[in-house]
Coordinates of C-alpha atoms in Angstrom, one line a residue:
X1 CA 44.2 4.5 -41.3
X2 CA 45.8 2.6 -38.3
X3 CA 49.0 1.4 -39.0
X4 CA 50.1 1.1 -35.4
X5 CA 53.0 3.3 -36.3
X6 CA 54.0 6.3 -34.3
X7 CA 54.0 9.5 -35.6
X8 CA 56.7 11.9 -36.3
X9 CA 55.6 15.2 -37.1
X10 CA 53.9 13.7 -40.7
X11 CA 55.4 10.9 -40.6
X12 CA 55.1 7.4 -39.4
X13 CA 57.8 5.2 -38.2
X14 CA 58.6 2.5 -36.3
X15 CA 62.4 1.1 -35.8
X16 CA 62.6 -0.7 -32.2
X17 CA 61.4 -3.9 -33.2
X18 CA 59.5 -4.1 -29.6
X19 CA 56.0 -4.4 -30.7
X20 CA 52.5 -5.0 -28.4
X21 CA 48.8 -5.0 -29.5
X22 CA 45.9 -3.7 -28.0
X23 CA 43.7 -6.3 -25.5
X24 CA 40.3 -6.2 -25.4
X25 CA 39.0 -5.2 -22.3
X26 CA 36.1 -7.5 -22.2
X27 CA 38.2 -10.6 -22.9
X28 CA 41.4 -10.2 -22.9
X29 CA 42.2 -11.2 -26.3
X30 CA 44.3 -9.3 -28.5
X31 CA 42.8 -6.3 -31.2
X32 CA 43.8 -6.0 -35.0
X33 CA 47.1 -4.4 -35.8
X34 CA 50.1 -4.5 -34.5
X35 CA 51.7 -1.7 -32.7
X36 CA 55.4 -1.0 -32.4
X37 CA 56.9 0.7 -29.5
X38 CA 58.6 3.8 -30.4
X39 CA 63.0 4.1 -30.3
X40 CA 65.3 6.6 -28.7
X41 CA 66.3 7.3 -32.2
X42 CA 62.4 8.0 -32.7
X43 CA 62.1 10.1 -29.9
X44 CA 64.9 12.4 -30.9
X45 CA 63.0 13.2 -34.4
X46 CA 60.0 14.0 -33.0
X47 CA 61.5 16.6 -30.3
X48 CA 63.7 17.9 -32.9
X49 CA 60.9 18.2 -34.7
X50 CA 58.8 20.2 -32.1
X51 CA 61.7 22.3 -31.1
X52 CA 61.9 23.5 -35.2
X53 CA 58.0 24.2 -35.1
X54 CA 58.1 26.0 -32.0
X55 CA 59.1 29.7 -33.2
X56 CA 56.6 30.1 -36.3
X57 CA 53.5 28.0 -34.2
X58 CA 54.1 30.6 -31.3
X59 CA 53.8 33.7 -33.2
X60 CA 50.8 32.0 -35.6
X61 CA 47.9 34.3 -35.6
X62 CA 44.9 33.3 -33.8
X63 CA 42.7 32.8 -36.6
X64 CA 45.1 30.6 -38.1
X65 CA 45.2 28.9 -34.7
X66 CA 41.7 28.4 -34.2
X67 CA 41.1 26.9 -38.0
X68 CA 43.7 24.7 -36.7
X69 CA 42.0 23.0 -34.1
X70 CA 38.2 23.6 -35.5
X71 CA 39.3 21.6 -38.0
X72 CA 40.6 18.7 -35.7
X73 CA 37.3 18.1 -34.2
X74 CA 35.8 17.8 -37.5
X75 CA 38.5 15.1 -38.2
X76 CA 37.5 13.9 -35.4
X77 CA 34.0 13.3 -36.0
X78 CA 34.7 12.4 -39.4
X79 CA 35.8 8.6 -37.8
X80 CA 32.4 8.5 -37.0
X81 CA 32.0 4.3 -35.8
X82 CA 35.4 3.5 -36.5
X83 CA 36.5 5.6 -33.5
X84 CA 33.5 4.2 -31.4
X85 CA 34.2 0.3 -32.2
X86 CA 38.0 0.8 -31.2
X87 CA 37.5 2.9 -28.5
X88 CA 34.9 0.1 -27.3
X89 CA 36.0 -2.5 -27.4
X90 CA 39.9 -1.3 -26.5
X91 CA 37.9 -0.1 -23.2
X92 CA 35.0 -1.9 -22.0
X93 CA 33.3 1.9 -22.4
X94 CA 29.9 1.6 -23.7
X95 CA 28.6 3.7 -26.9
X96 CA 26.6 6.3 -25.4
X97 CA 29.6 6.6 -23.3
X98 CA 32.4 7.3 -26.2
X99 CA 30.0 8.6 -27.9
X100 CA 29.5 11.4 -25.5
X101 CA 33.2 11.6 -25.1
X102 CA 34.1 12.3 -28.8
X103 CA 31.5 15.5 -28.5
X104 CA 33.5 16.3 -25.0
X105 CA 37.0 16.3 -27.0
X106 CA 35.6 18.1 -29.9
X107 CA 33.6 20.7 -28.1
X108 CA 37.1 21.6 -26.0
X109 CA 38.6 21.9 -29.1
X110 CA 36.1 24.4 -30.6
X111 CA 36.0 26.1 -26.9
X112 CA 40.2 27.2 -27.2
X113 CA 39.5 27.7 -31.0
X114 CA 36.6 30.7 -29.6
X115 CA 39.5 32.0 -27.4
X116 CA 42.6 32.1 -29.4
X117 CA 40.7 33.7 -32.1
X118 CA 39.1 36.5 -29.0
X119 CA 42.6 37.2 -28.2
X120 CA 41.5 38.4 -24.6
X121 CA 43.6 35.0 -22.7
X122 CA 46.8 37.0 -24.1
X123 CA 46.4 39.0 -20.7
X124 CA 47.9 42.1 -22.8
X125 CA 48.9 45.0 -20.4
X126 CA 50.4 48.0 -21.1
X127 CA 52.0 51.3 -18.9
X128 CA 52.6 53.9 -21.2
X129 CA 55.8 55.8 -20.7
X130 CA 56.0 59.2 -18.8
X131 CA 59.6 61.5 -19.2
X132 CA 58.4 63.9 -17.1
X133 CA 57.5 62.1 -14.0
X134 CA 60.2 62.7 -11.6
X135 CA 62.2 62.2 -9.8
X136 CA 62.4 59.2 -12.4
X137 CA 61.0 59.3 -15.8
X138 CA 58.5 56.1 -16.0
X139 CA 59.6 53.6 -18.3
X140 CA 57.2 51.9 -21.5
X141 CA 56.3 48.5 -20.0
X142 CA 54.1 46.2 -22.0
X143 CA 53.3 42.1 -21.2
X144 CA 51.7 39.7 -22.3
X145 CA 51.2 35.7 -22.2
X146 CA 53.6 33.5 -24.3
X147 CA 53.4 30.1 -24.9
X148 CA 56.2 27.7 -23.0
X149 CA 57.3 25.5 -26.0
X150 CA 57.1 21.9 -26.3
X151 CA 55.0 20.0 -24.1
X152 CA 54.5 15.9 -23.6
X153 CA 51.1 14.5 -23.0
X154 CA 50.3 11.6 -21.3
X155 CA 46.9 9.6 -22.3
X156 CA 45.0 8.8 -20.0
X157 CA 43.3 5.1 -19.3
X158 CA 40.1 5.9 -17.9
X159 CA 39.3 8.6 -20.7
X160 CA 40.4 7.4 -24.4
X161 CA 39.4 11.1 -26.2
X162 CA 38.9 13.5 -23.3
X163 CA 41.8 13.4 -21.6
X164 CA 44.3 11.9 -24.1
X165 CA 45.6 11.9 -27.8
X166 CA 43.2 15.1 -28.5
X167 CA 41.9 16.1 -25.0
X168 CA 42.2 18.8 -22.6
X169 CA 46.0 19.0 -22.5
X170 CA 46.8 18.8 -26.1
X171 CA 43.9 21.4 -26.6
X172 CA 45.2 23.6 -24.1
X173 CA 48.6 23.5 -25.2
X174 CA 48.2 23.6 -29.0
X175 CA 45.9 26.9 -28.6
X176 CA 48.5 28.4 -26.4
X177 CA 50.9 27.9 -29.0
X178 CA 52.9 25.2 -27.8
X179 CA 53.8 21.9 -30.4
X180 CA 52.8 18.7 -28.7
X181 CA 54.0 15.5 -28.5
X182 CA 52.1 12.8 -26.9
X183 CA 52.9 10.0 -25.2
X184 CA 49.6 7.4 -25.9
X185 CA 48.5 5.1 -23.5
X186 CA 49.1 1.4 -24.7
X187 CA 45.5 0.9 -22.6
X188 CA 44.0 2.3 -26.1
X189 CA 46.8 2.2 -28.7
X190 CA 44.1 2.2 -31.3
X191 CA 42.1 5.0 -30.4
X192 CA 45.1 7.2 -29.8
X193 CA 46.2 6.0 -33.8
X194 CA 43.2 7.2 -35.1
X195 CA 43.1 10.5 -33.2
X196 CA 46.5 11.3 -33.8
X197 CA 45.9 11.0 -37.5
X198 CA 43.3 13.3 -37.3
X199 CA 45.6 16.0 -35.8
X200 CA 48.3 15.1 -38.6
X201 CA 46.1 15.9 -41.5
X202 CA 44.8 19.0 -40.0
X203 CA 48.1 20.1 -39.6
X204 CA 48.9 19.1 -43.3
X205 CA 45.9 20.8 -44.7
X206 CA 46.6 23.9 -42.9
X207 CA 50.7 23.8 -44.0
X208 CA 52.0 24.1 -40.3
X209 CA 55.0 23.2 -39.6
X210 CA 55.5 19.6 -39.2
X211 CA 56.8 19.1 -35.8
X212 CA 53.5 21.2 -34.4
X213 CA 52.3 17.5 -33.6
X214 CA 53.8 14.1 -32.7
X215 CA 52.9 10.7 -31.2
X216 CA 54.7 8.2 -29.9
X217 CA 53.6 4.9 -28.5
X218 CA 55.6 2.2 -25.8
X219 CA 54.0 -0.1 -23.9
X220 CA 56.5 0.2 -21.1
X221 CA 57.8 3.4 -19.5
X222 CA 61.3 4.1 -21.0
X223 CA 59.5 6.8 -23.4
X224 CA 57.9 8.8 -21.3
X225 CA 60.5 9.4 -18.9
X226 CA 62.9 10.3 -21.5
X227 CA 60.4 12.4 -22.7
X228 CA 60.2 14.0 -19.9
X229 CA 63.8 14.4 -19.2
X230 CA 64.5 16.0 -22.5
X231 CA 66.1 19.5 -22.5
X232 CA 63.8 20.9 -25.2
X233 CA 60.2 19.5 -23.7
X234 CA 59.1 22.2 -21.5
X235 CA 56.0 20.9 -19.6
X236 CA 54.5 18.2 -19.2
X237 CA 50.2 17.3 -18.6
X238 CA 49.2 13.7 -17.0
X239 CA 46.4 11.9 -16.0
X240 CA 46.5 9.0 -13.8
X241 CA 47.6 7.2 -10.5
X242 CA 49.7 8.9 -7.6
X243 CA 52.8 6.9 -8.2
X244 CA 52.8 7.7 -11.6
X245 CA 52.6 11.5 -11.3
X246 CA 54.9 12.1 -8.7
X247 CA 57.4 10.0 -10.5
X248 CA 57.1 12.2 -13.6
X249 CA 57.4 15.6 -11.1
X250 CA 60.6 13.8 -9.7
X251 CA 62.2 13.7 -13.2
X252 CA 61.6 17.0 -13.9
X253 CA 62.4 18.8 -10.7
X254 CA 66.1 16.4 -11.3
X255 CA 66.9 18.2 -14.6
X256 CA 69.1 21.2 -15.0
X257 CA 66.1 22.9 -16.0
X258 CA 63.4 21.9 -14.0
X259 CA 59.9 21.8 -15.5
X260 CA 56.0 21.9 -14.6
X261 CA 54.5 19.0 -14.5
X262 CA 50.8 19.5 -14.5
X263 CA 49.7 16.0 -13.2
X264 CA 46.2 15.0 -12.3
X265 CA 46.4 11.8 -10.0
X266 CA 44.1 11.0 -6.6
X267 CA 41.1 12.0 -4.9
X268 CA 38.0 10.5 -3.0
X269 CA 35.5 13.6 -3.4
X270 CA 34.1 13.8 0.0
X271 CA 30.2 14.0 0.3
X272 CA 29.2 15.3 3.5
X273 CA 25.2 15.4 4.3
X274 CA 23.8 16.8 7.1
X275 CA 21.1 15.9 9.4
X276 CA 18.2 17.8 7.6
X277 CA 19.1 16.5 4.2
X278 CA 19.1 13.2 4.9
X279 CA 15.4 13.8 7.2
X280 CA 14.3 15.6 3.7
X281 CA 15.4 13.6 1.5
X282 CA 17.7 10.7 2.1
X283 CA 16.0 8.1 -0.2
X284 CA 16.8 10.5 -3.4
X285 CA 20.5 10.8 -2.0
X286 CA 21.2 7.1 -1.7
X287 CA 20.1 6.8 -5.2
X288 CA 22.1 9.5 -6.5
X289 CA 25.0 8.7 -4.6
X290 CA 24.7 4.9 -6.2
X291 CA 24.3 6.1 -9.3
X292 CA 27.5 8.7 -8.9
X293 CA 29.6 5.5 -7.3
X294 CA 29.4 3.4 -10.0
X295 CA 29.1 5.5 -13.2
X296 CA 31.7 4.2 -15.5
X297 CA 32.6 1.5 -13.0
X298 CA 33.5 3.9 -10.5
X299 CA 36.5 4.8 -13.3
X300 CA 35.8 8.5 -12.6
X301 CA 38.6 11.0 -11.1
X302 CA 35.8 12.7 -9.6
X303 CA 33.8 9.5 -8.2
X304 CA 32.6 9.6 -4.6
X305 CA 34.7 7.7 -2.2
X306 CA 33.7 9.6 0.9
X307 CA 30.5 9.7 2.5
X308 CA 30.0 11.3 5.8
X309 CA 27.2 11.4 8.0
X310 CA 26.3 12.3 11.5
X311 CA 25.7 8.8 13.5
X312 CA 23.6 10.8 16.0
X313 CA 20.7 11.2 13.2
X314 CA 20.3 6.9 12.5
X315 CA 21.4 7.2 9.4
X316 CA 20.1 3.4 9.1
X317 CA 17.5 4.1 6.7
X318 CA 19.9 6.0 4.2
X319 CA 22.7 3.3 4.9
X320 CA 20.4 0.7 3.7
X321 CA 19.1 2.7 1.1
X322 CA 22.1 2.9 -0.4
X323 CA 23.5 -0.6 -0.1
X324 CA 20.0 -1.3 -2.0
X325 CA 21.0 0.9 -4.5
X326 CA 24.4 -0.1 -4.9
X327 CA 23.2 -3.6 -5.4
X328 CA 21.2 -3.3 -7.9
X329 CA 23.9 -2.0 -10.4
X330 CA 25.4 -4.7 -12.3
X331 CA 29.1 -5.5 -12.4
X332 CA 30.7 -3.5 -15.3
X333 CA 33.5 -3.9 -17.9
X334 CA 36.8 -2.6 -16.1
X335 CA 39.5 -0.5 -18.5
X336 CA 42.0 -3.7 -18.5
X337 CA 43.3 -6.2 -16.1
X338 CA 45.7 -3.9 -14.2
X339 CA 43.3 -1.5 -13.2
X340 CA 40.7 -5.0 -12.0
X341 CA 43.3 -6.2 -10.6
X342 CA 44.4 -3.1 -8.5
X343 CA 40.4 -2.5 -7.6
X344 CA 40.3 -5.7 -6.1
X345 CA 44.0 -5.2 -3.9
X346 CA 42.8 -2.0 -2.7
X347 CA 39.2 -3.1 -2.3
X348 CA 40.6 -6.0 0.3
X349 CA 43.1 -3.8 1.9
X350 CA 40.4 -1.7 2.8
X351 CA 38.2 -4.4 4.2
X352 CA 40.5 -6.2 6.3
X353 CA 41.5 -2.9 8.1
X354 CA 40.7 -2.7 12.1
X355 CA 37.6 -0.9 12.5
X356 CA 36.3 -1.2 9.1
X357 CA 33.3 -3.2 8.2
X358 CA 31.9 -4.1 5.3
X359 CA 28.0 -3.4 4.2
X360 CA 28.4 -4.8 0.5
X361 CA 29.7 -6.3 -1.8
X362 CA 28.8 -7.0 -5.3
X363 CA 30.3 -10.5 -6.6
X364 CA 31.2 -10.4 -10.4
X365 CA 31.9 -14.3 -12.0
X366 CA 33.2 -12.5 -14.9
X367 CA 37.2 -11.6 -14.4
X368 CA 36.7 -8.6 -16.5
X369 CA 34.0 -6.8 -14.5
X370 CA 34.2 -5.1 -10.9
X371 CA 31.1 -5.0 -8.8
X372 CA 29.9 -2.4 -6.2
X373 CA 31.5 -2.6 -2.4
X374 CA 30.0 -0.1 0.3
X375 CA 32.3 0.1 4.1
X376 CA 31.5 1.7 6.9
X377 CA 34.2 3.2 9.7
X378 CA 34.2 5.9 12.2
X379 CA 35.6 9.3 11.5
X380 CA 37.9 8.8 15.0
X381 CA 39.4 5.5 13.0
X382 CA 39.3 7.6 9.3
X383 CA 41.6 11.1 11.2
X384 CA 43.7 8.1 13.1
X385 CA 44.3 5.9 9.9
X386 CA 45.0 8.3 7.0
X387 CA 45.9 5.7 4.7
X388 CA 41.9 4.8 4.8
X389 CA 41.7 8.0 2.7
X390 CA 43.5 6.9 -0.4
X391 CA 41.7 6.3 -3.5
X392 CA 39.9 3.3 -4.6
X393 CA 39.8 3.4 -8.2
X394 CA 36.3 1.7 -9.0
X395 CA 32.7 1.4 -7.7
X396 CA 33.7 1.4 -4.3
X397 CA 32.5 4.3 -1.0
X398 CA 33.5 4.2 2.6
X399 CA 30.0 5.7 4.5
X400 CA 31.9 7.6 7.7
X401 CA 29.8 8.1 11.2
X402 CA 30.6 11.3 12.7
X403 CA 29.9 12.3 16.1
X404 CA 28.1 15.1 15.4
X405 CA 29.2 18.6 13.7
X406 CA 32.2 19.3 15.5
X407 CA 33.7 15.7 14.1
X408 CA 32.5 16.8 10.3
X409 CA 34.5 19.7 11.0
X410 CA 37.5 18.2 11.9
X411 CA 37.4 15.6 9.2
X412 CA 37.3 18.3 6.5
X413 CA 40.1 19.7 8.1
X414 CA 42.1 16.6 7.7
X415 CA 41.7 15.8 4.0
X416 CA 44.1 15.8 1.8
X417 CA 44.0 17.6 -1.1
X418 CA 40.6 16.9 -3.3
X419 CA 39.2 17.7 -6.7
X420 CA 36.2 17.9 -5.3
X421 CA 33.8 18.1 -1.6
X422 CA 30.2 18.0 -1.8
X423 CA 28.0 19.2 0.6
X424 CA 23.9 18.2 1.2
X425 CA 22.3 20.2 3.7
X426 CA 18.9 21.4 4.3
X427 CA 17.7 25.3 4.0
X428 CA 17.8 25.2 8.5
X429 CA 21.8 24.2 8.3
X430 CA 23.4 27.0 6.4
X431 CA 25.5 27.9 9.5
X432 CA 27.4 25.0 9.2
X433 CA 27.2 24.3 5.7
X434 CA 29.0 27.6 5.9
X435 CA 31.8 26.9 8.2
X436 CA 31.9 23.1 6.7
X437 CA 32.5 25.2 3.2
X438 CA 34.9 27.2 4.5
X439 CA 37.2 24.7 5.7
X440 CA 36.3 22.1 2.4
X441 CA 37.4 25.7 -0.1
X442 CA 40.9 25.4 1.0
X443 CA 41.0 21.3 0.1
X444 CA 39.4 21.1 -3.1
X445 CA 39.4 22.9 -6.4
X446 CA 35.5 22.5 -6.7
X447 CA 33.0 22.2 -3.8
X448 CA 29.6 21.4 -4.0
X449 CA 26.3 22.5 -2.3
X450 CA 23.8 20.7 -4.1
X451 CA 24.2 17.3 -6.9
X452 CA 27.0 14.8 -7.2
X453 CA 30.8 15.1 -8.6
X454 CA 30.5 12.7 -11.0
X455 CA 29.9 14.3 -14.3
X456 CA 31.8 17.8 -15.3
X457 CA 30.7 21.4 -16.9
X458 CA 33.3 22.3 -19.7
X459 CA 33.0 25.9 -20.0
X460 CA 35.3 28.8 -18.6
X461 CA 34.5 29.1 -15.5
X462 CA 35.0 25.3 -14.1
X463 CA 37.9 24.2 -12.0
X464 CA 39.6 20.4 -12.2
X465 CA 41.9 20.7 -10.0
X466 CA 43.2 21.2 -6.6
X467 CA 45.6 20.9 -3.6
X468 CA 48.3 17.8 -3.8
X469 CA 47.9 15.3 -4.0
X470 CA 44.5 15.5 -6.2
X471 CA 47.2 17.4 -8.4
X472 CA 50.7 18.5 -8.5
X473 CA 49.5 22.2 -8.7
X474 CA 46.6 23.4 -6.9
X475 CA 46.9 27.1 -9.1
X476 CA 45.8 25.2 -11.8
X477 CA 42.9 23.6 -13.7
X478 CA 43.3 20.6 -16.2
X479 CA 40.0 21.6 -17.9
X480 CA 38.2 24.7 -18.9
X481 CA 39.4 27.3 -20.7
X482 CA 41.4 28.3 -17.9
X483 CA 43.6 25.3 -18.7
X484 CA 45.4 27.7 -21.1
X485 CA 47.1 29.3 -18.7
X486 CA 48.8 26.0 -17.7
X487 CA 51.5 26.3 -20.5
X488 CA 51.8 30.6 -20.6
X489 CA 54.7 32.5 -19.1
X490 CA 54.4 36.4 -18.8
X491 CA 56.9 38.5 -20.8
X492 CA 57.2 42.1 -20.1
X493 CA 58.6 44.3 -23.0
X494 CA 59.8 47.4 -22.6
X495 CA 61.0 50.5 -24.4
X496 CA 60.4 48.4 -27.4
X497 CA 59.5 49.7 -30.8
X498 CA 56.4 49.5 -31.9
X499 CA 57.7 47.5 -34.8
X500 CA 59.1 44.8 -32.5
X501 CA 56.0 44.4 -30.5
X502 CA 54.1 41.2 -30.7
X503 CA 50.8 42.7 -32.3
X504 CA 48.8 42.3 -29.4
X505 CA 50.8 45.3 -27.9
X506 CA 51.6 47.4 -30.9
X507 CA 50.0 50.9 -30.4
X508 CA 47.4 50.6 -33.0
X509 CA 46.2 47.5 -31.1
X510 CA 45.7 45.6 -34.9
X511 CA 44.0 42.4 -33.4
X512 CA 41.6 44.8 -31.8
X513 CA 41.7 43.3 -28.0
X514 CA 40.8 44.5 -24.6
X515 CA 43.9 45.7 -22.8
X516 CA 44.7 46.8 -19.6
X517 CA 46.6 50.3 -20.2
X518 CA 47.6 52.3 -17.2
X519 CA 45.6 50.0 -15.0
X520 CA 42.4 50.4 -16.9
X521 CA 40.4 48.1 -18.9
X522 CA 40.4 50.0 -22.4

């Protein structure tokens, strides 16, 4: 089943002759099969191949669609422990971890099946003509949502099914009607070869058109940006650091056609707690928080790596409640070396700053494994020193003093851009739990009044997203069936025949949907 050969459309290939293998993340040392790094040459097949399936993939029915990627999450599941050993031991992940993942990927993929076969996303509006309406007659207008075309994913590292061969963005784009090609991360070479043959044979079994799905591995970066630079992709999804995403927006804003770039790529989550809920409660918040710091090695896009408190309440206690916690997690497996190694850079950076002292650190003898670190600074030194805002990918929070409400305040109102904010107040503080929500809605896509960020909803109503630079397009969400919408455009139609009409705005309405006609939902 894993021949560490990419995949064109149905078929695999591999003609560079630059091969890697997969490491494992515990030790280093290298996984079964060989995987070979895909050509120019390669590259041009699969995008001709997408461009081909583009016309009759956009106009597939919904039902059609939706058997389509139903039946890719029963592939899916189908690998049973195959997936979950590679996916292991390619990532340090534990089982109840990847275990928990494959019902993530696969429960997305049922979730677009339920709406492309509803038929509501398709947004269908319709103003029905009017001759006699002076002094100009009033046109036939009818739109709908249509599917972009090709898209490029990019896997992510820190989630191997989620967010990568089969996750959110290949979901999302495949049930809008866009053919996919994916770029997989050489992090997980493995896991993305198994998951991409999944997608292949439900394609196969379905007869859609070959090019509806591709992958394509390289363990460099050549790929991807020529990927991204071809005329016939026309968006692109991403998961992963700052650099990376803003490097991708750069090549598409440079072509002649630019492109979006939906890229997911830093944020620190801000937890603020107030006075009263750290009086009520501050020994259940330190354990929380601890627990919400170093879930998956603190390998979460949505871990905490704010905490702010008011100095004027001794948050002692909590502050050594939560060093207490934080020690008592074990060091944990990192994704690879280059995301250890970057942990440990940033961690030190951020220790040796003026004005920045450290509470703890958790020692790991084990060069694979990153242990808890807690710091402390003062919002005055955070506002003058924004570089002590960027990310810390790993198990690592900075606890912020701040002198009182008015210095909250103006530390939410010089964040960057955030996935999330989190506020804990008690039942006597909702007038600044207010204004602090006020201020924290215009910097995150998701804001909190009660738990912790880690850990996400997928339903239709959740955001993942936000301002820059948690992502390139705060409008948008990366999960949730909202995520649809990411690789749409709205095409208006008018004076059409009916027999021209995409169904969904034919007169006799033959998919049955709810449509907007003459401004009311019929």
């Amino acid at each position: 089943m894993l021949s560490g050969l990419s995949y064109l459309g149905f078929q695999r290939s591999a003609t560079s002759g630059v091969t890697f293998t997969g490491k494992s993340a515990a030790t280093g040392a290298d996984l079964p099969v060989v995987f070979h790094s895909a050509s120019l040459e390669e590259l041009e097949t699969a995008v001709k191949l997408a461009g081909g399936a583009f016309p009759s993939f956009r106009d597939l029915d919904g039902k059609t669609r939706g058997t389509f990627l139903r039946q890719i999450a029963t592939n899916i599941e189908g690998l049973g422990q195959t997936l979950t050993d590679r996916a292991m031991a390619e990532t340090g992940l534990p089982e109840p971890r990847i275990k928990g993942e494959t019902a993530r990927t696969c429960g997305q993929l049922r979730m677009f099946a339920g709406m492309v076969e509803d038929g509501s996303w398709l947004d269908a509006r319709i103003d029905l003509a009017d001759a006699a309406r002076a002094p100009l007659p009033k046109p036939d207008t009818r739109s709908m949502l249509r599917p972009l075309g090709p898209v490029v994913v990019f896997g992510a590292a820190n989630f191997p099914l989620a967010y990568s061969t089969a996750g959110g963005d290949t979901a999302s784009a495949l049930a809008a009607g866009c053919p996919v090609i994916v770029k997989a991360h050489p992090g997980h070479p493995g896991t993305a070869g198994l998951v991409a043959g999944a997608i292949v044979e439900a394609a196969k079994s379905l007869g859609l058109p070959e090019g509806v799905f591709s992958m394509l591995y390289d363990a460099g970066h050549g790929i991807g940006s020529a990927l991204v630079s071809h005329p016939v992709i026309q968006a692109v999804g991403f998961t992963g650091s700052r650099a990376g995403g803003t490097a991708l927006m750069k090549l598409a804003a440079a072509r002649p056609q630019p492109i979006p770039v939906y890229a997911e790529m830093s944020s620190v989550n801000p937890v603020f707690l107030l006075p009263g809920a750290l009086a009520e409660r501050g020994a259940a918040l330190a354990t929380g928080l601890a627990a919400s710091v170093t879930m998956g090695v603190g390998q979460f896009c949505t871990s905490p790596g704010l905490v702010v408190v008011d100095q004027n309440a001794d948050p002692s206690a909590f502050r050594q409640a939560l060093a207490d916690a934080l020690a008592g997690v074990a060091p944990g497996v990192m994704l690879n070396a280059g995301i250890r190694h970057n942990y440990e850079e940033k961690r030190s950076r951020l220790a040796g700053h003026p004005g920045v002292s450290e509470i703890l650190t958790v020692p790991s003898d084990n060069p694979a494994c990153g242990g808890a670190a807690l710091y402390e600074t003062t919002a005055a030194t955070l506002l003058a020193n924004p570089l002590l805002m960027e990310e810390v990918f790993g198990p690592c929070t900075l606890l912020v003093l701040a002198d009182g409400p008015a210095e909250m305040l103006a530390l939410a109102h010089g964040l960057e851009g955030q996935l999330t904010a989190t506020i804990h107040a008690a039942a006597s503080e909702i007038a600044i739990q207010r204004t602090l929500l006020d201020v924290l809605e215009t910097r995150a896509g998701r804001v909190l009044c009660a738990g912790f960020p880690t850990g996400l909803e997928v339903n239709q109503s959740i955001v993942h997203g936000g301002p820059f630079p948690a992502t390139s397009d705060g409008r948008s969400t990366s999960v949730g069936g909202a995520a649809i919408y990411r690789f749409t455009r709205q095409v208006c139609w008018q004076d059409t025949p009916d027999a021209l009409l995409p169904p969904a705005l034919q007169e006799a309405n033959p998919l049955n949907l709810r449509r907007m006609i003459d401004g009311k939902i019929s």
